[in-house]
């Protein structure tokens, strides 16, 4: 009986895909991968560097193992390894993902010297006073006045927005963009119900809240209905 | 058992010591037994404002370190029949000489014998502040109508809210100058109260009589004829739970009146 293959190599137009079986032991897998790649190397001589994708199916690889597999592939000539794909994620990863997609509601005043940070969206029922800071992985919605600093999309989400019932921030930050209040601003004009977002020139723009309906349709989480 | 009230502000020079002296005096005038505690170790001056400097024998650090009994360190105010006492701060050692635990114990002991302990807090947010709030049940935050003072008050309120053993702090706005508020050169009472969103318990005008009185060691609250004195006396009565609207003397501003009414549930 022919032994089942633990490593299958498929060529695609974007390079090669390595399918690594998820039922054998990790040790076996590594050994076979090394052998297969060495054989393969001999057959395809002086080719240009080939991108490699790895699919490990239902196997969970910890960070050290991922590095080991990547190293193994890198050692072979002409192979450039990209992502390792797995169907399995840890609970910690899921929790993080979930937290980043959650709206956290906080009802208090963020006072001078205080920092409030949430992984996902923030709904603040209260004010951010001068010297206070709110930070979110996602969007920031402030029901009261924003007079301090707000930083949305802190992990690099350019699509994130900031809204406030009264927009008088000392600084606005979205992703890696920054926008501060003009010096000596006379904020006598009421800045009511406004939003801030990053435009196509990578600048933070402050505008009427309603522009978001067009600009950020993905703010809609409501499904179904009319 | 008495209640301990800490008078704090963050920023220096806004009137914590003046407010402590006058609220203490005004509470004693109402017949309450009061002990003033100066926690501004190294920079004491509550004794000077009260005119009690010459009678100091022991101080707060002596008590904490066991060199004397509490009652030996307390300075009696002769203007009152056994109602007003001062526990002075040490002048010679630094703030780290006392810990919050020691302060807590000391204040608890005083609460057995006094109706009100009024604690004068040093400026800043470090150990001196932590000591001053350690034994407090209530807090009064003093600010002036200046942006920097209000900013520091906000910071202090945040810290007080975190120390959740203290009930929600009350606000005193000190050194108000009516003409500057009218011209918009000073933050107005409404703006400050909205911004800090805590309950306003009194406003005190900027009045040179206050400075004169302090220099003579006679807190202004003893003088029945001054605007500032009436303001302090009213604060004391509000502390006692009386519902006192703002006096016309204190301010004519309608919105201020509205705030006070709101605070006392008149609406
Ligand atoms: N309402 C007032 N009107 C005029 N001067 C005042 C008033 N309150 C305080 N002062 C003065 O301001 C100065 C600082 O006050 P003080 O109570 O020592 O502040 P702190 O204890 O907060 O440092 C003192 O000279 C005091 O006399
Ligand atoms: Mg002082």
mmCIF file of C-alpha atoms in Angstrom, chain A residues 109-114 127 129-131 147, chain B residues 151 154-155 157-159 161 195-198:
data_model
loop_
_atom_site.group_PDB
_atom_site.id
_atom_site.type_symbol
_atom_site.label_atom_id
_atom_site.label_comp_id
_atom_site.label_asym_id
_atom_site.label_seq_id
_atom_site.Cartn_x
_atom_site.Cartn_y
_atom_site.Cartn_z
ATOM 1 C CA UNK A 109 -16.661 62.206 32.001
ATOM 2 C CA UNK A 110 -13.107 61.681 30.828
ATOM 3 C CA UNK A 111 -11.308 64.327 32.850
ATOM 4 C CA UNK A 112 -7.919 65.969 32.485
ATOM 5 C CA UNK A 113 -5.172 63.375 32.801
ATOM 6 C CA UNK A 114 -7.469 60.402 32.227
ATOM 7 C CA UNK A 127 -17.684 64.542 27.706
ATOM 8 C CA UNK A 129 -12.586 67.383 28.906
ATOM 9 C CA UNK A 130 -9.400 69.233 27.890
ATOM 10 C CA UNK A 131 -6.414 67.091 28.845
ATOM 11 C CA UNK A 147 -12.656 69.033 24.122
ATOM 12 C CA UNK B 151 -8.056 72.265 34.296
ATOM 13 C CA UNK B 154 -10.853 68.634 36.613
ATOM 14 C CA UNK B 155 -7.791 66.454 37.138
ATOM 15 C CA UNK B 157 -12.036 65.545 40.520
ATOM 16 C CA UNK B 158 -10.987 62.593 38.349
ATOM 17 C CA UNK B 159 -8.641 61.383 41.090
ATOM 18 C CA UNK B 161 -13.817 59.927 41.779
ATOM 19 C CA UNK B 195 -17.505 71.845 32.371
ATOM 20 C CA UNK B 196 -16.662 70.197 35.687
ATOM 21 C CA UNK B 197 -20.162 68.721 36.091
ATOM 22 C CA UNK B 198 -20.108 68.547 39.852
#
